[in-house]
PDB file of C-alpha atoms in Angstrom:
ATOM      1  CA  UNK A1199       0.000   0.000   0.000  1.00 51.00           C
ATOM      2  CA  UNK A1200       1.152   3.654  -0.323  1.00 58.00           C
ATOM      3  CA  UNK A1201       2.772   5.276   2.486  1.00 55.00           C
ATOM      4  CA  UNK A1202       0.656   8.124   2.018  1.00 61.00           C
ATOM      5  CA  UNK A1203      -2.612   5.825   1.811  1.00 53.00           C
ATOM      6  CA  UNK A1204      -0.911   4.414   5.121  1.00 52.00           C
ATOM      7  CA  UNK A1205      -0.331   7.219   6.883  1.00 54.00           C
ATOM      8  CA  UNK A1206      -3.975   8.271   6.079  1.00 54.00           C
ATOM      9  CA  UNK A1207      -5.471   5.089   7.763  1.00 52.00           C
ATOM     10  CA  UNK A1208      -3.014   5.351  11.055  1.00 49.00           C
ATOM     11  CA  UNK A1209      -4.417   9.486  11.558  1.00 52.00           C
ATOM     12  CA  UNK A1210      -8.162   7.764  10.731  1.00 51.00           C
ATOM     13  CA  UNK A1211      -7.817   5.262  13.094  1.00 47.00           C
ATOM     14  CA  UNK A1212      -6.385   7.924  16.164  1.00 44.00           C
ATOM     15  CA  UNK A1213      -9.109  10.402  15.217  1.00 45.00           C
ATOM     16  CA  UNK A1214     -12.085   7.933  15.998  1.00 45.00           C
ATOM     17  CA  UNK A1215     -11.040   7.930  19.146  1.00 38.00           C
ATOM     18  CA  UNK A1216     -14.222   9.642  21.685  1.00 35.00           C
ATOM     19  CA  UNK A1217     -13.753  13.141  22.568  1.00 37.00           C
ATOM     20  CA  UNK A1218     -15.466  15.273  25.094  1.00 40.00           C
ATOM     21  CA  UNK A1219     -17.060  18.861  23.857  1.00 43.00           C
ATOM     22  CA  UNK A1220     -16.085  21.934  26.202  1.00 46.00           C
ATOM     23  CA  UNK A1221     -19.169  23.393  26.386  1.00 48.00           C
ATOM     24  CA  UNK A1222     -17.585  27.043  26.961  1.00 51.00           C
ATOM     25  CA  UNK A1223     -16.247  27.318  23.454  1.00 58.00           C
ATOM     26  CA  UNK A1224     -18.591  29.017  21.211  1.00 66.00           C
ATOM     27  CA  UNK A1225     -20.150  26.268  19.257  1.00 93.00           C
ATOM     28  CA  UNK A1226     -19.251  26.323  15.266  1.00 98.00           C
ATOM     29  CA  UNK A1227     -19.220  23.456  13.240  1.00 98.00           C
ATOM     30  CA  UNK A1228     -17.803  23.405   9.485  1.00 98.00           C
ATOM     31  CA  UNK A1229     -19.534  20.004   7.941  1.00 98.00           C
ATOM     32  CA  UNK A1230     -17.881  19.465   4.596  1.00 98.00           C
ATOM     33  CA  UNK A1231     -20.189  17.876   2.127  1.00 98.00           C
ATOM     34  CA  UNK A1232     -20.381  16.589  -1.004  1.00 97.00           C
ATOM     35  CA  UNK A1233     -23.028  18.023  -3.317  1.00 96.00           C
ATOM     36  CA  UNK A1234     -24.064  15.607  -5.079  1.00 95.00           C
ATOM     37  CA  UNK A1235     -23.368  12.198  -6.842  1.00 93.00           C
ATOM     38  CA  UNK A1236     -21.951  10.191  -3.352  1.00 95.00           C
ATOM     39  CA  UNK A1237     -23.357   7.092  -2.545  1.00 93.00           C
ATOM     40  CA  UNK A1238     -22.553   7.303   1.375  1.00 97.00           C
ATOM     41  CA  UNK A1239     -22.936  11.247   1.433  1.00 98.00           C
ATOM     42  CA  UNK A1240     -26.952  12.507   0.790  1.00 97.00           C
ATOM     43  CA  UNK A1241     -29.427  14.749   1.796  1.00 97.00           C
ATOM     44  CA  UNK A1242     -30.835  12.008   4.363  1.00 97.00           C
ATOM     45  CA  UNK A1243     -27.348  12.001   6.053  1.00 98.00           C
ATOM     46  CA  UNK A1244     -26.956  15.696   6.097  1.00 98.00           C
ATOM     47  CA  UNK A1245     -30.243  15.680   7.624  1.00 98.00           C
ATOM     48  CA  UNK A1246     -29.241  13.395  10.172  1.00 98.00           C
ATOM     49  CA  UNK A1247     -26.218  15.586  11.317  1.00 98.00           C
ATOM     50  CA  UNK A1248     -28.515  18.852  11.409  1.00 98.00           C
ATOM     51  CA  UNK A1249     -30.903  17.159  13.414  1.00 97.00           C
ATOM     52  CA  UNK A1250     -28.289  15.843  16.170  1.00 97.00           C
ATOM     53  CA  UNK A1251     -26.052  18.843  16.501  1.00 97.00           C
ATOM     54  CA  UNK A1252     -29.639  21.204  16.232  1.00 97.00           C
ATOM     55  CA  UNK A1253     -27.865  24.198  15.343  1.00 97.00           C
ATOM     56  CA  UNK A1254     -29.549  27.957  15.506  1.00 97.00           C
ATOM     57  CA  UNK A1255     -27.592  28.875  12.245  1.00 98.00           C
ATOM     58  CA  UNK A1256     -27.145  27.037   9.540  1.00 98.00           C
ATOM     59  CA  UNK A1257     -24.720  29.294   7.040  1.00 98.00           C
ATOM     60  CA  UNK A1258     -24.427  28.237   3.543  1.00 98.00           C
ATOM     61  CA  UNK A1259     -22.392  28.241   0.503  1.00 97.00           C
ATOM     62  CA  UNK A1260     -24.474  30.618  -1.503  1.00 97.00           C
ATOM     63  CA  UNK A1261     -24.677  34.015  -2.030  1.00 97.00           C
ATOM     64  CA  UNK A1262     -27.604  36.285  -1.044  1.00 96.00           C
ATOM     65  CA  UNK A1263     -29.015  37.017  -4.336  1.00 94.00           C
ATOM     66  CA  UNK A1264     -30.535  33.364  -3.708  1.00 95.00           C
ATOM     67  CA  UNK A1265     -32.385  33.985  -0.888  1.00 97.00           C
ATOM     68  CA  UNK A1266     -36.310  35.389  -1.894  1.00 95.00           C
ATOM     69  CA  UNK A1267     -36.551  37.050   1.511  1.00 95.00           C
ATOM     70  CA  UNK A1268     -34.228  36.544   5.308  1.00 95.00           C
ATOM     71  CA  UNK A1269     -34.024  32.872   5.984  1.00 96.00           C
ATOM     72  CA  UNK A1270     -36.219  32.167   2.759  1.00 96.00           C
ATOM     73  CA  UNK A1271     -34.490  30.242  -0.335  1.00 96.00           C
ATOM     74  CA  UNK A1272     -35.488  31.124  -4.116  1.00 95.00           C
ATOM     75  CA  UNK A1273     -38.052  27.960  -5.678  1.00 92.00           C
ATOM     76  CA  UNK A1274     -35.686  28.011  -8.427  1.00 90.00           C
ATOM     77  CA  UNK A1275     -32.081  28.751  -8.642  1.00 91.00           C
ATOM     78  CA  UNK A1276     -28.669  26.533  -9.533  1.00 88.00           C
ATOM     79  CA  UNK A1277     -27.809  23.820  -6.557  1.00 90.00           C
ATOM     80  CA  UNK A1278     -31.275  23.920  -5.319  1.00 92.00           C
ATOM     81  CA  UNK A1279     -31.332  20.116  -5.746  1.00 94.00           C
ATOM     82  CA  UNK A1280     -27.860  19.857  -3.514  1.00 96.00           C
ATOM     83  CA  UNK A1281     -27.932  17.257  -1.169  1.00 97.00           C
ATOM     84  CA  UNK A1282     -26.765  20.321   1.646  1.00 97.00           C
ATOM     85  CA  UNK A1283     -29.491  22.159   0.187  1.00 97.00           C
ATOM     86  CA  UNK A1284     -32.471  19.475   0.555  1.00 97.00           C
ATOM     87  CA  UNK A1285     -31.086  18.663   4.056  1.00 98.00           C
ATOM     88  CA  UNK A1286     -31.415  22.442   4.739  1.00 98.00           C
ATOM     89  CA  UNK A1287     -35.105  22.402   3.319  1.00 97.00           C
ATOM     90  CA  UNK A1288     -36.482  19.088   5.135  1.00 98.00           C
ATOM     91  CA  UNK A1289     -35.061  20.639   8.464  1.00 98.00           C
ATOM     92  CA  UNK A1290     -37.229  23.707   7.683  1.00 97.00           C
ATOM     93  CA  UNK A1291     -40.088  22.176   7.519  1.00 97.00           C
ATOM     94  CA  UNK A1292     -39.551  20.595  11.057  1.00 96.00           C
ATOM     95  CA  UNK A1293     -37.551  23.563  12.388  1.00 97.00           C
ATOM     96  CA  UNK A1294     -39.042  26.519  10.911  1.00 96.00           C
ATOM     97  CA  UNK A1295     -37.985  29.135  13.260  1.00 95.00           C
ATOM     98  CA  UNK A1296     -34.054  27.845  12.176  1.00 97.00           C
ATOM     99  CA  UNK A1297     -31.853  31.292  10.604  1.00 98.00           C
ATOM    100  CA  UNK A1298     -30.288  30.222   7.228  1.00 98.00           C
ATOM    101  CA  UNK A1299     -27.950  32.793   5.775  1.00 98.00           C
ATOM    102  CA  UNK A1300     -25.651  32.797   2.925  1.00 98.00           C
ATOM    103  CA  UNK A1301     -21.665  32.526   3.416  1.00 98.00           C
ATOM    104  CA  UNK A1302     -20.623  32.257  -0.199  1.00 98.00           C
ATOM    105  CA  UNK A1303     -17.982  35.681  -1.544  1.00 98.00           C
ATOM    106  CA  UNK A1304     -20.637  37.817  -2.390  1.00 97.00           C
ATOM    107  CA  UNK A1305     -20.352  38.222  -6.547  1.00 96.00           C
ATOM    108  CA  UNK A1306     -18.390  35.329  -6.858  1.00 96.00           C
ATOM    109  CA  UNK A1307     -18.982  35.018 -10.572  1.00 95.00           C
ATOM    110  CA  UNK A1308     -18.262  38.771 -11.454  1.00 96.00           C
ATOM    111  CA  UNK A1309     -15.306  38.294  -9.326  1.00 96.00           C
ATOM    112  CA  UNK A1310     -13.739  35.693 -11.845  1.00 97.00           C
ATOM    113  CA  UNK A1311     -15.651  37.376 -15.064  1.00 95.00           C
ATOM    114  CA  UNK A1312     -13.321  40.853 -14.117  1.00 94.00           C
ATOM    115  CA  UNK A1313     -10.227  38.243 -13.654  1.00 96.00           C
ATOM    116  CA  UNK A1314     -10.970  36.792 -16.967  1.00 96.00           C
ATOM    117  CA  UNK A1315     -11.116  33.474 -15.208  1.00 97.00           C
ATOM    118  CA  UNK A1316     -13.884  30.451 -15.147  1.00 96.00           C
ATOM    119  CA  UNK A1317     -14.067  28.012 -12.662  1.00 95.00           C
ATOM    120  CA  UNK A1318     -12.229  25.577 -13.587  1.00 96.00           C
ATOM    121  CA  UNK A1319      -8.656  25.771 -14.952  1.00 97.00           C
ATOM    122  CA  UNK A1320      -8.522  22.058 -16.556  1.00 97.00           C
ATOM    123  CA  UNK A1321      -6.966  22.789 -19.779  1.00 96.00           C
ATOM    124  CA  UNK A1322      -3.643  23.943 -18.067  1.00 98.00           C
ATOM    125  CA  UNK A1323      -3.214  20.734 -15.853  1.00 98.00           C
ATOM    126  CA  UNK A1324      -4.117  18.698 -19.231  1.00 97.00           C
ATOM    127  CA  UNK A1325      -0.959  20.712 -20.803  1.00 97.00           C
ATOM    128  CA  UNK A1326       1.575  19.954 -18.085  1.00 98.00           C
ATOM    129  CA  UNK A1327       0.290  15.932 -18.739  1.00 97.00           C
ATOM    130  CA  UNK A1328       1.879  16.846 -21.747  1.00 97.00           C
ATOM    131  CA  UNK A1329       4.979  18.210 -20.724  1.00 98.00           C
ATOM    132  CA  UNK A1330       5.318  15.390 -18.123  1.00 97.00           C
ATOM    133  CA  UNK A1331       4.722  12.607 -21.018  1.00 97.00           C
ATOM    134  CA  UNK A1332       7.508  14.371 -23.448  1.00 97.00           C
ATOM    135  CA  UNK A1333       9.928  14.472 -20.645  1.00 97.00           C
ATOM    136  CA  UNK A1334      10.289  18.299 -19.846  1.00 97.00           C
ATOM    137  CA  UNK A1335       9.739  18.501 -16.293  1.00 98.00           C
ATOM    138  CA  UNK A1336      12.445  18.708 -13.893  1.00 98.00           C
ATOM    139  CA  UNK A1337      12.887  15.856 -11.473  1.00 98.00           C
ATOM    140  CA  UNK A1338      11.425  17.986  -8.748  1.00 98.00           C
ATOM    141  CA  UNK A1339       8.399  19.129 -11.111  1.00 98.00           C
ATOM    142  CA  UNK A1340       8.110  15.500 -12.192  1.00 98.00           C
ATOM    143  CA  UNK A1341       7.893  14.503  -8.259  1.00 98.00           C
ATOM    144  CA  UNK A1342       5.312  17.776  -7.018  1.00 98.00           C
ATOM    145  CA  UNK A1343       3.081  16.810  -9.953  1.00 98.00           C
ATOM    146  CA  UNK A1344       3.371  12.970  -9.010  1.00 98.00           C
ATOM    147  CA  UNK A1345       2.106  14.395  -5.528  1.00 98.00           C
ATOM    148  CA  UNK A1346      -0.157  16.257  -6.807  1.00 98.00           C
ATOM    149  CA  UNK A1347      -2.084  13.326  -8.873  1.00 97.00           C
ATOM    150  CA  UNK A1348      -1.533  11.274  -5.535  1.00 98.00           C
ATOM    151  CA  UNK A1349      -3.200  13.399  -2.966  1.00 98.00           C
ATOM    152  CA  UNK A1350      -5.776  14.135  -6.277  1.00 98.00           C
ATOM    153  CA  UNK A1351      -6.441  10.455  -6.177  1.00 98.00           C
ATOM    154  CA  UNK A1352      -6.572  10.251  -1.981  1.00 98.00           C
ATOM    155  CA  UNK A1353      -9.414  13.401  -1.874  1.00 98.00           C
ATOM    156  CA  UNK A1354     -10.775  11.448  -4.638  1.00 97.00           C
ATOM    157  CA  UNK A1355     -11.314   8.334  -2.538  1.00 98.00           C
ATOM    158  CA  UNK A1356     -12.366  10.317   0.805  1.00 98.00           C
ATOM    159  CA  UNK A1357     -15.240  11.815  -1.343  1.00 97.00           C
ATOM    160  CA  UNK A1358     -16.580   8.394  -1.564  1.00 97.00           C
ATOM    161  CA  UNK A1359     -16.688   8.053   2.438  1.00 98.00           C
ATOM    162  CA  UNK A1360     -19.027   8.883   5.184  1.00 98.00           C
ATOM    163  CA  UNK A1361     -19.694  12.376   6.778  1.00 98.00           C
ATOM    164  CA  UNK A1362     -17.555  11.602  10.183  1.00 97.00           C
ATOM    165  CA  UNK A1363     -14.387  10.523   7.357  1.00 98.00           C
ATOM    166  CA  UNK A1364     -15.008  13.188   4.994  1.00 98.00           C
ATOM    167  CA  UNK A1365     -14.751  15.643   8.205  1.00 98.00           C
ATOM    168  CA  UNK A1366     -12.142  14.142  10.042  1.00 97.00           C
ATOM    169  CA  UNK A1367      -8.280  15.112  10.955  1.00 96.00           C
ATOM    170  CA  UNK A1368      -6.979  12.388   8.443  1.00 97.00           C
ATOM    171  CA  UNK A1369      -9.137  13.735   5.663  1.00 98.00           C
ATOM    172  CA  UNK A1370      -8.561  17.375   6.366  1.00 98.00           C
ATOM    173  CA  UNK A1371      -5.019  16.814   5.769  1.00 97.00           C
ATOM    174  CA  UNK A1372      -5.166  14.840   2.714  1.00 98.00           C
ATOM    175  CA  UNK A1373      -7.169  17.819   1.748  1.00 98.00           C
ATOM    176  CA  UNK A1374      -4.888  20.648   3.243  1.00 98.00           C
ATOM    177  CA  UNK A1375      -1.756  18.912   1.144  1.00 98.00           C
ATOM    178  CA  UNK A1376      -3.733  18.557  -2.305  1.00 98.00           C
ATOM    179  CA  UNK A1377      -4.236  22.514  -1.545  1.00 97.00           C
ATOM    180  CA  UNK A1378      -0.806  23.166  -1.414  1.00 98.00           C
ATOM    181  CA  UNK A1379       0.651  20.832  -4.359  1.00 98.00           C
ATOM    182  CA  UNK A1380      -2.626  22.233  -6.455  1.00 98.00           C
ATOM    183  CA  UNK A1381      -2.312  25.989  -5.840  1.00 98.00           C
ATOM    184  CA  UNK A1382       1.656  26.707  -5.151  1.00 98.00           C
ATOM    185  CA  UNK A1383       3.561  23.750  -6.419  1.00 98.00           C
ATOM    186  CA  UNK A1384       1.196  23.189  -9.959  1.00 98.00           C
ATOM    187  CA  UNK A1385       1.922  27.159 -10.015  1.00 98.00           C
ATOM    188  CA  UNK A1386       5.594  26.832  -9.401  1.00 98.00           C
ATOM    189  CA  UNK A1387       5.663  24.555 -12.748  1.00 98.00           C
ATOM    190  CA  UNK A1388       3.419  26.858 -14.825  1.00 98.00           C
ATOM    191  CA  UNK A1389       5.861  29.903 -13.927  1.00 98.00           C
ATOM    192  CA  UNK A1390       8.481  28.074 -14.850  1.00 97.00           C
ATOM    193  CA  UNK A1391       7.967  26.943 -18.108  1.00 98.00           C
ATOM    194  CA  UNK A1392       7.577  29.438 -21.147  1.00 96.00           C
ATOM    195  CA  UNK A1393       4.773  27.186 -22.967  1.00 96.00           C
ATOM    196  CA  UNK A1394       2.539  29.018 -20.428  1.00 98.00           C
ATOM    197  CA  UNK A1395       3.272  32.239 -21.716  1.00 96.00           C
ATOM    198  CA  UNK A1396       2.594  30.937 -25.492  1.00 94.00           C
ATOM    199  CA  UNK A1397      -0.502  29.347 -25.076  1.00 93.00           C
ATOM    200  CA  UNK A1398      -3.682  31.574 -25.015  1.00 94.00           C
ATOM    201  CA  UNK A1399      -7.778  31.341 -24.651  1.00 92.00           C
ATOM    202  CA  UNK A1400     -10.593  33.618 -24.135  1.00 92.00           C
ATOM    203  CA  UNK A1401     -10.594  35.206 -21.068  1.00 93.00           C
ATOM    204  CA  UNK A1402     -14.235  35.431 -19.224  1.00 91.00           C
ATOM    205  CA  UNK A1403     -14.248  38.842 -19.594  1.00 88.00           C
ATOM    206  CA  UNK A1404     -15.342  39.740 -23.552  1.00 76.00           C
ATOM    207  CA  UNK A1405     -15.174  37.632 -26.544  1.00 74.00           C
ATOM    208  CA  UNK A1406     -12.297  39.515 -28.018  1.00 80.00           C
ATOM    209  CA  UNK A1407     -10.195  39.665 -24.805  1.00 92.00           C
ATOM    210  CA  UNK A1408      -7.112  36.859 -24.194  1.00 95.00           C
ATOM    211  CA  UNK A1409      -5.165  35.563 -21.418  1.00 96.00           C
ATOM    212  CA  UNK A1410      -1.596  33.438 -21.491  1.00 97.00           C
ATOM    213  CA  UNK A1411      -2.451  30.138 -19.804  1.00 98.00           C
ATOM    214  CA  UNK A1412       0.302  31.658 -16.656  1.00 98.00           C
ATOM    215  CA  UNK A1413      -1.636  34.664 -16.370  1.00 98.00           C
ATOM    216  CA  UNK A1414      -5.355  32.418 -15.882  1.00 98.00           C
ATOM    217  CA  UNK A1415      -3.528  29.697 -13.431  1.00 98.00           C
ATOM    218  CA  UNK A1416      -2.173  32.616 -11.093  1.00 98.00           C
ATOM    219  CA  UNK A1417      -5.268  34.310 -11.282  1.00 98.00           C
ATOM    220  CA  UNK A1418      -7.014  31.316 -10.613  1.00 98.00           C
ATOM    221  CA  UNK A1419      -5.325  29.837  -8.143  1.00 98.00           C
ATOM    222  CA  UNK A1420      -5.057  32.677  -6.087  1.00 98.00           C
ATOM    223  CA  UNK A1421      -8.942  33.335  -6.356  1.00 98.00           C
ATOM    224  CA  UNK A1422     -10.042  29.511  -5.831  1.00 97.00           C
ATOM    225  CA  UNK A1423      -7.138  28.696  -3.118  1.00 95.00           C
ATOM    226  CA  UNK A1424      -7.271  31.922  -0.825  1.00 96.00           C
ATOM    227  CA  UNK A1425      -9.647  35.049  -1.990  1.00 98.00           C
ATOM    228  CA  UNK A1426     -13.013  33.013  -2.052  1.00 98.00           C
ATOM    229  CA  UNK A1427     -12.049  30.790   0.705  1.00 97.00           C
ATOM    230  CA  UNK A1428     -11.010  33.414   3.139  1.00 98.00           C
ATOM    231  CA  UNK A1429     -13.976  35.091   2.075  1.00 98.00           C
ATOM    232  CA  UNK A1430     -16.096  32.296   3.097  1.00 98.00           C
ATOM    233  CA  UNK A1431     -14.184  31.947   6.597  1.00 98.00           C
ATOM    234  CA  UNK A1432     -14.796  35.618   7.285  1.00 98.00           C
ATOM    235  CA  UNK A1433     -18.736  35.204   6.808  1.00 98.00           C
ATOM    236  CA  UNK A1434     -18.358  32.590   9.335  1.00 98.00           C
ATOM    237  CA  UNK A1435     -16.764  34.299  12.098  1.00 98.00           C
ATOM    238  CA  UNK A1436     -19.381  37.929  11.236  1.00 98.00           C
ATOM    239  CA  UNK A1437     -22.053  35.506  12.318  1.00 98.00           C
ATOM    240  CA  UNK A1438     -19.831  34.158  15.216  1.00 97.00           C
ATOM    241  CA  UNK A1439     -19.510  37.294  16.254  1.00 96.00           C
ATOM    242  CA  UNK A1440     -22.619  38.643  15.944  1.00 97.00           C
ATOM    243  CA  UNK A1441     -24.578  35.980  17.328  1.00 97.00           C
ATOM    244  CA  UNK A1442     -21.679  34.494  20.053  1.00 95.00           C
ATOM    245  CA  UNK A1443     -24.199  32.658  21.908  1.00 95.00           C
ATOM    246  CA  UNK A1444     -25.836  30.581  18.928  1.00 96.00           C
ATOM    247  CA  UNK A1445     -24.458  27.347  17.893  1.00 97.00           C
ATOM    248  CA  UNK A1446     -23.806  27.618  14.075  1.00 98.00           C
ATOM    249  CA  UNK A1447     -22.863  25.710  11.421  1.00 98.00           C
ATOM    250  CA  UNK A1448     -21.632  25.815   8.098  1.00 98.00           C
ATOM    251  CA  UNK A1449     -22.459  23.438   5.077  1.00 98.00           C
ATOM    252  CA  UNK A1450     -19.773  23.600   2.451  1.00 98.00           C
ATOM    253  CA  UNK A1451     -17.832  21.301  -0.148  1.00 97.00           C
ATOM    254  CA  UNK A1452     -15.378  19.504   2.048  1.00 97.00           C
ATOM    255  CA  UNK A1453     -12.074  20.776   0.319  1.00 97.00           C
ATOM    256  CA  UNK A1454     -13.057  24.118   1.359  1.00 97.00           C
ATOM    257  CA  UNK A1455     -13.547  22.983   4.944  1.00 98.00           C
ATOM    258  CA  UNK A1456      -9.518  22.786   6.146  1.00 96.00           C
ATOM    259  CA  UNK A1457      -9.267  26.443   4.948  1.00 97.00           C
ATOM    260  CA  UNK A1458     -11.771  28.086   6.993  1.00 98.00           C
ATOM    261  CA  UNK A1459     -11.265  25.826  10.130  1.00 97.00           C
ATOM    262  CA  UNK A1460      -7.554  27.167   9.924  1.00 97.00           C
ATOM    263  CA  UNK A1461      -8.405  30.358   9.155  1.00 97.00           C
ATOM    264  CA  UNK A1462     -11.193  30.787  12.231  1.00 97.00           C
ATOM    265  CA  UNK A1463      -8.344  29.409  14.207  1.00 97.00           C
ATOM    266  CA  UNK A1464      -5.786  32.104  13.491  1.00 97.00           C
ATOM    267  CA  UNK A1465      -8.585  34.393  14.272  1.00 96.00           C
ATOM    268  CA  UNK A1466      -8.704  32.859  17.457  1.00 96.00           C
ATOM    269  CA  UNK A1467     -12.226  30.793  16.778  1.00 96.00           C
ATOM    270  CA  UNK A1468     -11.537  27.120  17.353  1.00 94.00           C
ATOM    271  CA  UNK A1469     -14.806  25.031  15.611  1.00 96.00           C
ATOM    272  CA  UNK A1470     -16.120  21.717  17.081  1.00 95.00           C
ATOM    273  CA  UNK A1471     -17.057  18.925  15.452  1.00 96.00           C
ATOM    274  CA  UNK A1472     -20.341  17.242  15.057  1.00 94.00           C
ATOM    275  CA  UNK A1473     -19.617  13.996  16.318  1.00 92.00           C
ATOM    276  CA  UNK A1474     -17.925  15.137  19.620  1.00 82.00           C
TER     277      UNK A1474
END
């Protein structure tokens, strides 16, 4: 087995171990989810969590142009049929006094339209396949991208666990490395070789407008590995702060979950978990 793939079983193993909640801390929970398409991850087992930790808050990755009215989600809008989202809707229903507010960078989409960026950056990681194939990596850009595709392939296999995996300290770090190989080392190789500079496409922001494949992955991996993320994290701890009394939780795709736990913590805000 892989020593990575081991090292990940002996952290799973020590995190299952029973812990005890201090009930002085304020109570925030970040429960990374996976929107859709998981076997062991639906709307049933979201449910399940919302209904055992009973939260006051439930903050979610959207933005507010979603929301018809406070605590009141459009009937029609993209994500709707989210497992987080459904969860969300069924608890409602029981819960109906429960505040649901949006946590998601406010403009999120204009935000990458004005960097001439999309959401995805697939085309450049399909082009450094190609360097790697033709030999014109460097032995250290040969082994970060071999790291890369491994800890790819380890968040790969988490998303097809449970809720208490997907948001334990094993998976968090899987997730916390892919991060790191993903937005500095990936961008380390994409710096470094002049292809990058060559190669163009159409930039989000007008038909007629390009951008050098370097110029999109820095923009992009700066926006999807820090800017929206520590946006995210600093909607969490507004409605910490604001409501310090209220147990609160956020429902978000897990691999932005080891982010804003980090983040709240360097602000001084350490989160629970649901299962303690």
């Amino acid at each position: 087995m892989n020593k990575l793939l081991l090292s990940f079983c002996a952290l799973l193993f020590v995190s299952c171990a029973v812990f005890k909640r201090d009930h002085n801390q304020p109570q925030v929970v970040i429960l990374g989810t996976i929107h859709s398409g998981a076997k062991k991850v639906n709307s049933d087992s979201i449910y399940k969590v919302l209904a055992g930790f009973k939260p006051d808050i439930i903050l979610l990755e959207l933005e507010r142009s979603v929301f018809e009215k406070e605590n009141t989600l459009k009937k029609d809008f993209d994500g709707r049929n989210s497992n987080e989202i459904q969860a969300v809707l069924a608890y409602q229903q029981q819960y109906p006094n429960i505040q649901i507010k949006p946590a998601e960078l406010e403009g999120r989409n204009d935000y990458r339209k004005s960097l001439g960026i999309y959401s995805e950056a697939d085309f450049v990681f399909e082009k450094i396949d190609e360097l790697k194939s033709q030999g014109k990596l460097s032995k250290q850009e040969h082994a970060d991208y071999s790291m890369f595709d491994q800890y790819w392939n380890m968040t790969e296999d988490i998303a097809k666990q449970d809720l208490k995996t997907i948001n334990s300290i094993p998976s968090d770090k899987v997730v916390d490395s892919l991060m790191f190989y993903q937005y500095v080392k990936t961008k380390a190789i994409v710096n470094g070789h002049d292809e990058f500079k060559s190669y163009k496409l159409l930039s989000s922001r007008a038909k007629t407008d390009t951008i050098t494949f370097r110029e999109y992955y820095n923009k992009w991996a700066d926006f999807e590995g820090s800017f929206r993320n520590e946006a995210i994290a600093k909607n969490v701890l507004k409605y910490q702060k604001e409501n310090p009394t209220k147990k609160i939780m956020l429902l978000t795709g897990f691999k932005h979950r080891f982010f804003v736990k980090k983040y709240l913590a360097e602000q001084g805000l350490n989160t629970s978990e649901y299962y303690k």
